[in-house]
GROMACS .gro file of N, CA, C and O in nm:
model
  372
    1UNK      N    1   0.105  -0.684   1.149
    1UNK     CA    2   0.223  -0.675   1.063
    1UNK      C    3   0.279  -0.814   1.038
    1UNK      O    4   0.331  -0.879   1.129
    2UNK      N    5   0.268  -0.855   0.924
    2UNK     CA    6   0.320  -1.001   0.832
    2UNK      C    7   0.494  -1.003   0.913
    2UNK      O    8   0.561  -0.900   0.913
    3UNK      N    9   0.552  -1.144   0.983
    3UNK     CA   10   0.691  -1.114   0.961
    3UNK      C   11   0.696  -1.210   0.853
    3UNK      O   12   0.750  -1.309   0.902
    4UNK      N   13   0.671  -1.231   0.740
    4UNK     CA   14   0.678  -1.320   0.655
    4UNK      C   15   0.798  -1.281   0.550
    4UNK      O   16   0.813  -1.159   0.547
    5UNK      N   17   0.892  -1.356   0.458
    5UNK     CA   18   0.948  -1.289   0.344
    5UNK      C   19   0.872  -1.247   0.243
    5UNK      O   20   0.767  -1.298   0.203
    6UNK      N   21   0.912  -1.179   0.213
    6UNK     CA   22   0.805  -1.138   0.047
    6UNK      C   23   0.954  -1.152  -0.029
    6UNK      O   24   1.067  -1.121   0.007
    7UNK      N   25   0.888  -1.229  -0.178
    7UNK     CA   26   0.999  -1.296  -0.246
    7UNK      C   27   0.887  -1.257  -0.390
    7UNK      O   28   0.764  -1.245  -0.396
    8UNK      N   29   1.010  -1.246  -0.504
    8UNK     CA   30   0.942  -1.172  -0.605
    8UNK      C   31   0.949  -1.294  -0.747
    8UNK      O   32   1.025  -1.390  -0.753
    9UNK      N   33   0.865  -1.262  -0.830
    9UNK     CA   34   0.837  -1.366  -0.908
    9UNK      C   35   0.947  -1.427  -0.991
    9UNK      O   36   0.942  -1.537  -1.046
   10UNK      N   37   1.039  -1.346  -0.993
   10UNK     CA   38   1.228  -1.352  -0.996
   10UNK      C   39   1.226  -1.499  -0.987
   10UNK      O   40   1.239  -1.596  -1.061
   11UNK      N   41   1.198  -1.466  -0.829
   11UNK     CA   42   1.232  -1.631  -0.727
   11UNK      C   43   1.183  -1.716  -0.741
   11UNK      O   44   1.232  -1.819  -0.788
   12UNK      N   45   1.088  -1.701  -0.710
   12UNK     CA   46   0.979  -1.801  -0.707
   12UNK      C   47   0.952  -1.947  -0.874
   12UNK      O   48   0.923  -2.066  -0.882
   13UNK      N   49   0.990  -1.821  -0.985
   13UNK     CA   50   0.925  -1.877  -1.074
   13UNK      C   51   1.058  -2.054  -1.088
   13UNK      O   52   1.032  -2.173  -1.104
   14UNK      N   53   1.198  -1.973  -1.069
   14UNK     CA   54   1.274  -2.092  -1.144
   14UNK      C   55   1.316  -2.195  -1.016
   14UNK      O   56   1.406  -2.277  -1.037
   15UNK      N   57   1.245  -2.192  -0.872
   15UNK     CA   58   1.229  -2.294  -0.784
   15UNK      C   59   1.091  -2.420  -0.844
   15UNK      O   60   1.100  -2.540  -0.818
   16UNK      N   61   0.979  -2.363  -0.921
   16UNK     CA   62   0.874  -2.398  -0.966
   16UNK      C   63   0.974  -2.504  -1.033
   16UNK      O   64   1.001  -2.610  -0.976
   17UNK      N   65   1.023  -2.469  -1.153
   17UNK     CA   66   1.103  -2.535  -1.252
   17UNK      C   67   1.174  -2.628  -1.205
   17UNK      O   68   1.156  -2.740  -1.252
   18UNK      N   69   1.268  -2.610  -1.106
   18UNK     CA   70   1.361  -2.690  -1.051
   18UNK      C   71   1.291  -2.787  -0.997
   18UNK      O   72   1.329  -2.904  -1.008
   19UNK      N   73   1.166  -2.750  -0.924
   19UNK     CA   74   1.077  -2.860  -0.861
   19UNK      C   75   0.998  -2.981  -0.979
   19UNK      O   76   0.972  -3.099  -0.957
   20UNK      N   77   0.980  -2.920  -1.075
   20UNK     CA   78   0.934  -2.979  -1.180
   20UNK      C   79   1.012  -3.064  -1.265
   20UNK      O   80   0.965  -3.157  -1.331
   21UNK      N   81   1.172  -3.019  -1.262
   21UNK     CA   82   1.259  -3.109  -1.309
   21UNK      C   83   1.307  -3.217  -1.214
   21UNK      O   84   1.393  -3.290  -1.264
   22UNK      N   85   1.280  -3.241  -1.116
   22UNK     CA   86   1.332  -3.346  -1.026
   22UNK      C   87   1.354  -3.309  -0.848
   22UNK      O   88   1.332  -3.379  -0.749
   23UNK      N   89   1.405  -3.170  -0.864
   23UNK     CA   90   1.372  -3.156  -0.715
   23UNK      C   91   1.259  -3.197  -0.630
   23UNK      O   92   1.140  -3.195  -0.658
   24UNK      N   93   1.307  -3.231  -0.536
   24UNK     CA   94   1.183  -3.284  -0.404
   24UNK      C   95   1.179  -3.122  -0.363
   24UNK      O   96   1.259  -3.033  -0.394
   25UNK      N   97   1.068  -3.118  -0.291
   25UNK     CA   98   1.019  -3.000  -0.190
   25UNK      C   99   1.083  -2.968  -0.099
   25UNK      O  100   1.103  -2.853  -0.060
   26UNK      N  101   1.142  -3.115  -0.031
   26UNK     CA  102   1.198  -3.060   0.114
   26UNK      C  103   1.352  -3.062   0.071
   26UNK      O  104   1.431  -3.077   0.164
   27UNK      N  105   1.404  -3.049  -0.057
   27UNK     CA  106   1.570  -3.010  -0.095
   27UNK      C  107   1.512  -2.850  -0.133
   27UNK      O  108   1.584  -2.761  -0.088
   28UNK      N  109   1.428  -2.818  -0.187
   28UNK     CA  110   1.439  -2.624  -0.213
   28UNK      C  111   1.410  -2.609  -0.099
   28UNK      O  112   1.477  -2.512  -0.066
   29UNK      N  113   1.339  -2.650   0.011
   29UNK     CA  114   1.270  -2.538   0.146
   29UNK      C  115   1.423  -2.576   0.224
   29UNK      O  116   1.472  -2.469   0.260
   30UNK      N  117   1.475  -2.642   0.244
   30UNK     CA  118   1.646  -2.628   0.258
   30UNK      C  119   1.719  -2.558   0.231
   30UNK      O  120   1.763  -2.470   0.305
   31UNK      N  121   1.767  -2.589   0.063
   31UNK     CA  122   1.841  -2.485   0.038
   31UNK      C  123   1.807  -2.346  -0.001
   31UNK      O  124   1.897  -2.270  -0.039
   32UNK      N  125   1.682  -2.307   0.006
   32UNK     CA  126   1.647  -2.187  -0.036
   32UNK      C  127   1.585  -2.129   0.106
   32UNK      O  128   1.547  -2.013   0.118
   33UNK      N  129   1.581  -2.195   0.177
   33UNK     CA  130   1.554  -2.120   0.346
   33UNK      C  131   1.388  -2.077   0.294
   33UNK      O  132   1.352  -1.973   0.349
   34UNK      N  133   1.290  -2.133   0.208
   34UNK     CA  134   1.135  -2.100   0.209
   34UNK      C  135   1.074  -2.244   0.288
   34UNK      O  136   1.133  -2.344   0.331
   35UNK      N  137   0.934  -2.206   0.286
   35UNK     CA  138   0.882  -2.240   0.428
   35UNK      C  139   0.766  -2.359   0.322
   35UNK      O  140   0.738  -2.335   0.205
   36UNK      N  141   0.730  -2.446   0.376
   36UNK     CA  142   0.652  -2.562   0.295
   36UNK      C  143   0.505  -2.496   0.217
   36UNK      O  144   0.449  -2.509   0.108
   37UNK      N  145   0.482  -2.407   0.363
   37UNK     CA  146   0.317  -2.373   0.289
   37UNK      C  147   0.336  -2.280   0.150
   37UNK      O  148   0.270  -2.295   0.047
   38UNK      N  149   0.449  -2.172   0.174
   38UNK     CA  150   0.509  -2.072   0.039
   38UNK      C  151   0.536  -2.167  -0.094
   38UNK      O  152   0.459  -2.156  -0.189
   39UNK      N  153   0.628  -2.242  -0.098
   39UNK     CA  154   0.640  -2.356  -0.177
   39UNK      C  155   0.575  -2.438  -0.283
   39UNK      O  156   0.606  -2.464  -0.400
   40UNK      N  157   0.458  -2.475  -0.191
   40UNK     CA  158   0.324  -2.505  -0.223
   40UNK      C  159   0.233  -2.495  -0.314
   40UNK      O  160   0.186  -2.566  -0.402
   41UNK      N  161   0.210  -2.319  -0.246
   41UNK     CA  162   0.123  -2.196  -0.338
   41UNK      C  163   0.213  -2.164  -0.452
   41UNK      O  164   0.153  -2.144  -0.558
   42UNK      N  165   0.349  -2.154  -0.455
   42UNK     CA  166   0.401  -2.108  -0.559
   42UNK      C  167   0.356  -2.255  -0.684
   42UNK      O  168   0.278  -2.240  -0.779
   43UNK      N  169   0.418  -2.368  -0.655
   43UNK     CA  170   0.397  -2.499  -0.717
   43UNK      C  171   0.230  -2.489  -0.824
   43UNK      O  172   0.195  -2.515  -0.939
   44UNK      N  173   0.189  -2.454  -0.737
   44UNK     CA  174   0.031  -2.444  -0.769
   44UNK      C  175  -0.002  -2.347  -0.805
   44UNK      O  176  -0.114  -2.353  -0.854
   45UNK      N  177   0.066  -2.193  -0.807
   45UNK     CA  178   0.031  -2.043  -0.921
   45UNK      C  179   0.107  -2.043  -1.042
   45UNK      O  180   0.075  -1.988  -1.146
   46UNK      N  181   0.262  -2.142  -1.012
   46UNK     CA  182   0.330  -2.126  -1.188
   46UNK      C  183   0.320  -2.233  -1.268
   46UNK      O  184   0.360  -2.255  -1.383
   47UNK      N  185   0.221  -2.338  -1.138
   47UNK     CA  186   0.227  -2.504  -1.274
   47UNK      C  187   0.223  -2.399  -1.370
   47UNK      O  188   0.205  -2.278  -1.357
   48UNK      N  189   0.256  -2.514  -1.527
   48UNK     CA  190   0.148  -2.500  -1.594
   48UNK      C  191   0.064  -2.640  -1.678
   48UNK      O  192   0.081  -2.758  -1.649
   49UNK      N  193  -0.050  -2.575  -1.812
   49UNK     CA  194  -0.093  -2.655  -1.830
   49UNK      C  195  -0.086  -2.668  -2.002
   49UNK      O  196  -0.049  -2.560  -2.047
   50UNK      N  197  -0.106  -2.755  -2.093
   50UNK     CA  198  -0.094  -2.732  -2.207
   50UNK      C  199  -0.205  -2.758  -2.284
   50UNK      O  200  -0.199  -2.881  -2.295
   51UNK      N  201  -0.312  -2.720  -2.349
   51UNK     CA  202  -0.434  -2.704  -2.338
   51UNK      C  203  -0.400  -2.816  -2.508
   51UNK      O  204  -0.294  -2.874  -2.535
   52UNK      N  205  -0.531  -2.815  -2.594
   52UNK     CA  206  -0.551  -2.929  -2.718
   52UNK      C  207  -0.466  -2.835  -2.807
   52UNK      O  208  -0.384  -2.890  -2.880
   53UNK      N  209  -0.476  -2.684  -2.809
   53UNK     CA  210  -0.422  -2.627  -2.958
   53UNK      C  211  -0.284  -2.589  -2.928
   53UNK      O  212  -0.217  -2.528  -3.012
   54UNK      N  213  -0.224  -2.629  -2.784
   54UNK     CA  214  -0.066  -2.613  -2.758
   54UNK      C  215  -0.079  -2.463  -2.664
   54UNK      O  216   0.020  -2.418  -2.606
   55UNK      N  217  -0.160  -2.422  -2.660
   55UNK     CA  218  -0.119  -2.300  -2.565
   55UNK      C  219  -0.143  -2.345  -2.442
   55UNK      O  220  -0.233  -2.412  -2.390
   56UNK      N  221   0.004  -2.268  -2.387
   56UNK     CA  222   0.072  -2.299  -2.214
   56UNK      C  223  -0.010  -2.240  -2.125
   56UNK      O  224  -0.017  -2.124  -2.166
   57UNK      N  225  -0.072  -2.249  -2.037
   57UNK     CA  226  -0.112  -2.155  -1.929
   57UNK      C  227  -0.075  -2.215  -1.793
   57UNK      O  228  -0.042  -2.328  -1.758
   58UNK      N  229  -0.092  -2.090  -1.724
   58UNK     CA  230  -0.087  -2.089  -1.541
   58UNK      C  231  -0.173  -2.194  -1.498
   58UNK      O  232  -0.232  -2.262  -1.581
   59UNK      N  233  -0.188  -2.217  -1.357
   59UNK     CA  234  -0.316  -2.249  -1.320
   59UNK      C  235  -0.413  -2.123  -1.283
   59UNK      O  236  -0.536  -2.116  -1.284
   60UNK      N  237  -0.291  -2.004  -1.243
   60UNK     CA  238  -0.367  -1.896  -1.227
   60UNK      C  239  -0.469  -1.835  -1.350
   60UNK      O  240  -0.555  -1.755  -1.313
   61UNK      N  241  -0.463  -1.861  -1.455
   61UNK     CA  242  -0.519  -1.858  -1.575
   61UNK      C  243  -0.631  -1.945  -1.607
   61UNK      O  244  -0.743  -1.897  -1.624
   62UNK      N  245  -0.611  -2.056  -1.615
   62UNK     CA  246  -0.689  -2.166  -1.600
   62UNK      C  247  -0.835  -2.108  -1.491
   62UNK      O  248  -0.950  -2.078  -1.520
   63UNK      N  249  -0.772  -2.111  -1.377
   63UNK     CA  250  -0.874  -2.044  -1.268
   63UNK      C  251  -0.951  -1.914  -1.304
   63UNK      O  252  -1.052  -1.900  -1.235
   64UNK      N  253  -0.930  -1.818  -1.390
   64UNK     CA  254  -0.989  -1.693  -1.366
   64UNK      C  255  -1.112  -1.692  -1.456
   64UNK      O  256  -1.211  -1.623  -1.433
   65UNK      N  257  -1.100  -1.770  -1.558
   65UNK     CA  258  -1.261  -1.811  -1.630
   65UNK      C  259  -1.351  -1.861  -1.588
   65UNK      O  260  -1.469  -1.832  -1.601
   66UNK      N  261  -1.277  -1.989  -1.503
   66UNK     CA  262  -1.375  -2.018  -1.399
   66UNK      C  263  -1.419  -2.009  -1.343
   66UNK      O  264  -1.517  -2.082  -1.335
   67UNK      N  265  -1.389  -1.896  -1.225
   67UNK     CA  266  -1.446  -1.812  -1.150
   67UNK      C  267  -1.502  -1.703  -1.217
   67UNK      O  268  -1.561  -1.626  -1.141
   68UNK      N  269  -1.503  -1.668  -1.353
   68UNK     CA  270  -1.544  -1.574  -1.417
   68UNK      C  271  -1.718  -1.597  -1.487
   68UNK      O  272  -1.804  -1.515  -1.522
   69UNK      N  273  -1.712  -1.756  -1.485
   69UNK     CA  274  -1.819  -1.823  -1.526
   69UNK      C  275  -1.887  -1.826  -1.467
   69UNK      O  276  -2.004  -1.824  -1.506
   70UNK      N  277  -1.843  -1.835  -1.306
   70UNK     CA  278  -1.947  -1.928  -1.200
   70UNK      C  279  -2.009  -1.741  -1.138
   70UNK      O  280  -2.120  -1.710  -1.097
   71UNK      N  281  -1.928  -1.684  -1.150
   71UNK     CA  282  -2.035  -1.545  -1.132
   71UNK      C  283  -2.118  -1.525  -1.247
   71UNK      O  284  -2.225  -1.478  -1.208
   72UNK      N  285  -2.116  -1.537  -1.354
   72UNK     CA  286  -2.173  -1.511  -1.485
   72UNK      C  287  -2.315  -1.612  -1.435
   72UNK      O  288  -2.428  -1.568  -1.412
   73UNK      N  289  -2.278  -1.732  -1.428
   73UNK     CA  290  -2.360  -1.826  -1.413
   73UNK      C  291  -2.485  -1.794  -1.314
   73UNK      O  292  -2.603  -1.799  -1.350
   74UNK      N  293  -2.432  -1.752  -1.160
   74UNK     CA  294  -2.497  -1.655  -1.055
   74UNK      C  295  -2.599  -1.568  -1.107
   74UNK      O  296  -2.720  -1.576  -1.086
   75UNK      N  297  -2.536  -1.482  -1.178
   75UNK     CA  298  -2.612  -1.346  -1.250
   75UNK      C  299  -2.687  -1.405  -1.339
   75UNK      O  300  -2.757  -1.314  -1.381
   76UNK      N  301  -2.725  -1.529  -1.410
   76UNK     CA  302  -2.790  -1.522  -1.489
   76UNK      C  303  -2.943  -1.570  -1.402
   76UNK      O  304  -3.061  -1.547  -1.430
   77UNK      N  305  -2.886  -1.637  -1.300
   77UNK     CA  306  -2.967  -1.701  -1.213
   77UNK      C  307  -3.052  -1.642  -1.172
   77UNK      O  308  -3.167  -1.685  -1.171
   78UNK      N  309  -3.007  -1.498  -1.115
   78UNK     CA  310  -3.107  -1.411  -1.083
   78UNK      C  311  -3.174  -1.315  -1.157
   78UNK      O  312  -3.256  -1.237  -1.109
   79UNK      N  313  -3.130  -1.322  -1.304
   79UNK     CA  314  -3.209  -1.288  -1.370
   79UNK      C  315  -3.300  -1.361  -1.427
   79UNK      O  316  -3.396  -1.315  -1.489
   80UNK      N  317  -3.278  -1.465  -1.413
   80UNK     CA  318  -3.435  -1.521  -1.474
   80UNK      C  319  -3.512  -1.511  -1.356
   80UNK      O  320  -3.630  -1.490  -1.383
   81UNK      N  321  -3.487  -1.518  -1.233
   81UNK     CA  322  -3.578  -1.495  -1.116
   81UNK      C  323  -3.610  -1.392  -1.122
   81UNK      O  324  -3.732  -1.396  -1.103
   82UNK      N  325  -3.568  -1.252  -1.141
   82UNK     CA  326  -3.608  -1.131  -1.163
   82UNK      C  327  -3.734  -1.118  -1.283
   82UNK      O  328  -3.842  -1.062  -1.269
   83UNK      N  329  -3.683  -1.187  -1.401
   83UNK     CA  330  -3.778  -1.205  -1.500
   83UNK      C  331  -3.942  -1.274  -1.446
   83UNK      O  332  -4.062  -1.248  -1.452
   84UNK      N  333  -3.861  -1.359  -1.402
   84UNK     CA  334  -4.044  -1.465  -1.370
   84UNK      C  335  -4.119  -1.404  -1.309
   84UNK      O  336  -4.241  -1.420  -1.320
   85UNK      N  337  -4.060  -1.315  -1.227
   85UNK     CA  338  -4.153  -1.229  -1.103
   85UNK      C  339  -4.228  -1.134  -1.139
   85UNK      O  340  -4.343  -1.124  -1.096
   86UNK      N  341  -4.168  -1.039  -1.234
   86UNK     CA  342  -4.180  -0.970  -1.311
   86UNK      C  343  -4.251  -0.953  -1.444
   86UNK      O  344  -4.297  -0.848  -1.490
   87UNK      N  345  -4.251  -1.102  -1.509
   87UNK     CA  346  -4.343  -1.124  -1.630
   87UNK      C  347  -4.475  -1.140  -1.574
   87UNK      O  348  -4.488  -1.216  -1.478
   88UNK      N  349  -4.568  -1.084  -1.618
   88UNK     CA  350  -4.722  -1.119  -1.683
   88UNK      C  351  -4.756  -1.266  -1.645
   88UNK      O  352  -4.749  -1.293  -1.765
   89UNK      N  353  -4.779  -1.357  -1.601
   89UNK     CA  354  -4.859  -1.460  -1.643
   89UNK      C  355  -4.985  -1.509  -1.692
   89UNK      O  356  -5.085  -1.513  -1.621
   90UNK      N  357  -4.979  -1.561  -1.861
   90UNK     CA  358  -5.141  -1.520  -1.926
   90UNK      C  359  -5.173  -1.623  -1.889
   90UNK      O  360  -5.105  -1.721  -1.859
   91UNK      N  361  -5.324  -1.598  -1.887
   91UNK     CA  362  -5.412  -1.793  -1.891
   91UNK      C  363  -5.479  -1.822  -2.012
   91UNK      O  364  -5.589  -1.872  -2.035
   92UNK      N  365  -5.383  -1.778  -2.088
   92UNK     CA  366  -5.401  -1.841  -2.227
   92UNK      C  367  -5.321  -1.941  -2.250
   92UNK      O  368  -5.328  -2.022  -2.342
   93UNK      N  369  -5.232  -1.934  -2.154
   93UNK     CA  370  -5.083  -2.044  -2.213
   93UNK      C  371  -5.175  -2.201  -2.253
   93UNK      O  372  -5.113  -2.299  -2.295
   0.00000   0.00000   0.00000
């Protein structure tokens, strides 16, 4: 059983902001009674980023293609190994 706070994206999101406008880290884990490692992770799930055509994203966003790729990438891997094994080899080539 976690004794951890659970704090809702309410919270979290406009400490991000505040941190981004000038706050240091160790003035919110003060006055907001959160803990450095929470802080952190939040800093790093609401950055955001502003891509060439102006659209804003998360990093959490940013991240999920990428990890969406690198399995894609996996799967293709083993399908061509599946293929080679599987194809014919003529000795005509």
């Amino acid at each position: 059983m976690s004794t951890g706070k659970r704090y809702d994206e309410d919270f979290k999101r406009p400490l991000v902001d505040l941190y981004h406008n000038g706050k240091t880290q160790a003035s919110l884990i003060k006055e907001y009674g959160v803990s450095q490692t929470a802080l952190t992770k939040w800093i790093k799930q609401y950055s955001t980023v502003e891509t060439d055509d102006g659209e804003v994203l998360t990093a959490k966003q940013v991240k999920e293609p990428q990890k969406r790729m690198a399995k894609l990438e996996e799967e293709n891997q083993i399908l061509k190994k599946t293929i080679a094994i599987f194809t014919p080899h003529s000795n005509n080539d």
